[in-house]
Coordinates of C-alpha atoms in Angstrom, one line a residue:
Chain A
R29 CA -19.2 3.7 7.5
K30 CA -15.0 3.4 6.1
E31 CA -15.0 1.3 3.0
V32 CA -12.5 -1.2 4.2
E33 CA -11.6 -1.1 8.4
Q34 CA -8.7 -2.6 10.6
D35 CA -8.8 -2.4 14.6
P36 CA -5.6 -0.2 14.4
G37 CA -4.4 -1.8 17.8
P38 CA -1.7 -2.5 18.9
F39 CA -1.9 -5.7 19.7
N40 CA 1.7 -6.4 22.1
V41 CA 1.9 -10.1 22.7
P42 CA 4.5 -12.5 24.6
E43 CA 6.5 -14.0 21.8
G44 CA 5.0 -17.6 20.4
A45 CA 1.2 -16.8 21.2
T46 CA -1.0 -16.4 18.4
V47 CA -2.9 -13.5 17.0
A48 CA -5.4 -12.5 14.8
F49 CA -6.5 -10.1 13.0
N50 CA -10.4 -8.9 11.3
C51 CA -10.7 -6.4 8.5
T52 CA -14.3 -5.6 7.0
Y53 CA -15.1 -4.0 4.1
S54 CA -18.4 -3.0 2.9
N55 CA -18.5 -3.5 -1.1
S56 CA -19.9 -6.9 -1.8
A57 CA -18.2 -6.8 -4.9
S58 CA -14.9 -6.9 -4.0
Q59 CA -12.7 -9.5 -5.8
S60 CA -9.2 -10.0 -4.8
F61 CA -8.0 -9.7 -1.6
F62 CA -4.7 -9.3 0.6
W63 CA -3.0 -8.8 3.5
Y64 CA 0.4 -6.5 3.5
R65 CA 2.6 -6.3 6.5
Q66 CA 4.9 -2.7 6.4
D67 CA 7.4 -2.2 8.8
C68 CA 8.0 1.8 10.1
R69 CA 9.4 4.0 7.1
K70 CA 9.4 1.5 4.9
E71 CA 7.2 0.4 1.7
P72 CA 4.7 -2.5 2.2
K73 CA 5.0 -6.1 1.5
L74 CA 2.8 -8.4 0.1
L75 CA 2.4 -11.1 2.8
M76 CA -0.2 -12.9 1.3
S77 CA -2.8 -13.3 -0.8
V78 CA -6.9 -14.2 0.6
Y79 CA -8.8 -16.8 -1.9
S80 CA -12.2 -17.9 -0.8
S81 CA -11.6 -21.5 0.8
G82 CA -9.2 -19.8 3.5
N83 CA -5.0 -20.9 2.6
E84 CA -2.1 -21.0 4.8
D85 CA 1.6 -19.8 4.6
G86 CA 4.0 -21.6 7.0
R87 CA 2.5 -20.1 10.4
F88 CA 0.0 -17.2 8.5
T89 CA -3.8 -18.1 7.8
A90 CA -5.6 -16.3 5.9
Q91 CA -9.1 -16.5 5.6
L92 CA -12.0 -14.5 3.5
N93 CA -15.6 -14.9 4.8
R94 CA -17.5 -13.0 1.6
A95 CA -21.0 -13.3 3.9
S96 CA -20.2 -11.7 6.0
Q97 CA -17.6 -9.4 4.3
Y98 CA -14.5 -10.0 6.5
I99 CA -11.1 -11.3 5.9
S100 CA -9.2 -13.2 8.8
L101 CA -5.4 -12.7 9.2
L102 CA -4.3 -15.6 11.9
I103 CA 0.0 -15.6 13.0
R104 CA 0.6 -18.9 15.2
D105 CA 4.5 -19.3 17.0
S106 CA 4.5 -15.2 16.8
K107 CA 8.9 -14.1 16.1
L108 CA 9.7 -10.7 17.4
S109 CA 10.2 -10.4 13.7
D110 CA 6.5 -10.2 12.6
S111 CA 5.7 -6.5 14.8
A112 CA 4.7 -4.4 12.1
T113 CA 1.6 -2.7 11.3
Y114 CA -0.5 -4.9 9.5
L115 CA -2.6 -4.0 6.5
C116 CA -4.8 -5.5 4.9
V117 CA -6.3 -4.6 1.3
V118 CA -9.6 -5.2 -0.7
W119 CA -10.3 -4.3 -4.5
A120 CA -13.3 -4.2 -6.2
S121 CA -12.6 -1.1 -9.0
K122 CA -9.9 0.2 -7.2
I123 CA -7.1 -0.9 -4.5
I124 CA -8.7 0.0 -0.9
F125 CA -6.2 0.0 1.5
G126 CA -7.4 -0.6 6.0
S127 CA -5.3 1.8 8.4
G128 CA -3.8 -1.2 9.6
T129 CA -3.4 -3.1 12.8
R130 CA -0.4 -2.4 14.8
L131 CA 1.0 -5.9 16.3
S132 CA 4.5 -5.6 19.0
I133 CA 5.5 -8.9 19.3
R134 CA 7.4 -8.5 23.0
P135 CA 10.5 -11.4 24.2
Chain B
G26 CA 8.9 -11.4 -7.3
A27 CA 8.3 -8.8 -9.0
V28 CA 10.2 -6.0 -8.5
V29 CA 9.5 -2.4 -8.9
S30 CA 12.4 0.7 -8.3
Q31 CA 12.0 4.9 -7.0
H32 CA 14.1 7.2 -6.9
P33 CA 14.7 9.5 -5.3
S34 CA 14.1 7.0 -2.1
R35 CA 14.9 10.9 0.0
V36 CA 14.5 14.7 -0.9
I37 CA 14.8 17.7 0.6
C38 CA 13.5 20.5 -1.1
K39 CA 12.3 24.5 -0.8
S40 CA 9.3 25.4 -1.2
G41 CA 8.4 26.6 -4.9
T42 CA 10.8 24.8 -6.1
S43 CA 9.3 21.3 -8.4
V44 CA 10.5 17.5 -7.6
K45 CA 9.7 14.1 -9.8
I46 CA 9.9 11.1 -9.2
E47 CA 10.2 8.1 -10.6
C48 CA 8.8 4.7 -10.9
R49 CA 10.0 1.9 -12.5
S50 CA 9.3 -1.7 -13.0
L51 CA 12.5 -3.9 -13.7
D52 CA 11.0 -6.8 -14.0
F53 CA 8.1 -7.2 -15.5
Q54 CA 5.7 -4.6 -18.0
A55 CA 3.2 -2.6 -15.7
T56 CA 0.1 -1.9 -17.3
T57 CA -1.4 0.2 -14.2
M58 CA 0.5 2.0 -11.8
F59 CA -1.0 3.8 -8.7
W60 CA 0.4 6.7 -6.9
Y61 CA -0.3 6.7 -3.0
R62 CA 0.6 9.3 -0.6
Q63 CA 1.7 8.2 3.3
F64 CA 1.2 10.8 5.7
P65 CA 2.8 9.5 9.3
K66 CA 1.3 6.5 11.6
Q67 CA -1.7 6.9 8.0
S68 CA -2.4 4.6 5.9
L69 CA -1.8 4.5 2.5
M70 CA -3.9 6.8 0.3
L71 CA -4.7 6.6 -3.4
M72 CA -3.4 9.4 -6.0
A73 CA -3.9 8.8 -8.4
T74 CA -3.8 5.4 -11.5
S75 CA -1.7 6.3 -13.7
N76 CA -2.5 3.8 -17.1
E77 CA -0.2 4.0 -20.2
G78 CA -0.3 6.1 -22.8
S79 CA -3.4 7.7 -20.9
K80 CA -4.4 10.6 -18.4
A81 CA -4.2 9.2 -15.2
T82 CA -6.9 9.6 -13.3
Y83 CA -7.2 11.1 -9.9
E84 CA -8.8 10.6 -6.5
Q85 CA -11.3 13.2 -5.3
G86 CA -9.2 16.1 -3.1
V87 CA -6.0 15.8 -5.1
E88 CA -5.2 18.4 -7.0
K89 CA -4.0 17.0 -11.1
D90 CA -2.4 20.3 -11.7
K91 CA -0.2 19.6 -8.6
F92 CA 0.9 16.4 -9.0
L93 CA 1.1 15.8 -12.7
I94 CA 2.0 12.4 -13.7
N95 CA 3.1 10.4 -17.0
H96 CA 2.8 6.7 -17.8
A97 CA 5.1 7.3 -21.0
S98 CA 6.3 3.3 -21.1
L99 CA 4.9 0.5 -19.9
T100 CA 8.1 0.5 -17.1
L101 CA 8.0 3.6 -16.2
S102 CA 5.9 6.1 -14.8
T103 CA 6.6 9.8 -12.8
L104 CA 5.3 12.1 -9.8
T105 CA 5.7 15.8 -10.4
V106 CA 5.1 17.5 -7.7
T107 CA 4.9 21.4 -8.4
S108 CA 4.8 24.3 -6.4
A109 CA 5.5 21.7 -3.4
H110 CA 4.7 23.6 -0.1
P111 CA 5.5 22.4 3.4
E112 CA 2.6 20.2 3.6
D113 CA 3.2 18.0 1.1
S114 CA 6.1 16.3 2.9
S115 CA 5.5 12.8 3.3
F116 CA 7.0 9.3 1.5
Y117 CA 5.2 9.4 -1.3
I118 CA 4.8 5.5 -2.7
C119 CA 4.9 3.8 -6.0
S120 CA 3.2 0.1 -6.9
A121 CA 2.7 -1.5 -9.9
R122 CA 0.4 -3.8 -11.4
G123 CA 1.6 -6.2 -14.0
I124 CA 0.4 -8.0 -17.1
G125 CA -0.3 -11.2 -15.8
L126 CA 0.1 -11.0 -12.8
S127 CA -3.2 -10.5 -11.6
D128 CA -4.1 -7.8 -8.6
T129 CA -0.9 -8.3 -7.2
Q130 CA 0.1 -4.7 -6.8
Y131 CA 4.1 -4.8 -6.5
F132 CA 5.8 -1.7 -4.3
G133 CA 8.1 0.8 -5.1
P134 CA 10.4 1.7 -1.8
G135 CA 9.3 4.8 -1.2
T136 CA 10.4 8.5 -1.5
R137 CA 10.5 10.2 1.3
L138 CA 10.0 13.8 0.0
T139 CA 10.8 16.8 3.2
V140 CA 9.6 20.8 1.6
L141 CA 11.4 23.0 4.1

């Protein structure tokens, strides 16, 4: 089993739609969780940290479920510019990246 | 936010030559820097963790004699790909974790290496 698993997608949704991704992790000792966004041929950029109580940043909401060992990312009112690969990142003794979920927003 | 630079952004070299990639934290001190490699359509794979003033810790399967890492100061780490071969062609990305910046990693823009 991979340490961090994501559905690779691609998710192809219309502009304005709400889309959600999940990510599961295997190490129950994991301490920190993040969502990164990576555009084609570019470096990953931090989208948001994920806190136990859940957190929101504009159209983006991240949640953590420690009991089930998954984190989620919800994007509301999606924009064309949201098209990217979203990487789930988990930190225990080292950083582990998920393989990413590709999102494509169509007009 | 914190800024990390990499140089060069793109390099093409002949097989058998060595290539050095620099990673700098511009506005913070990075006690730990990480080197990743990303092949097309794949996720980032951690190659090694570099701590200032000590030897790097390499991930399983990464040859430390081929990928030389030096973290000489709190703002600079270098990765040297020695005797590069076409299969080393990849996107190399560094990231830095700074003092007092929690677990967040800030990524450099990456270096695209093409070995002919």
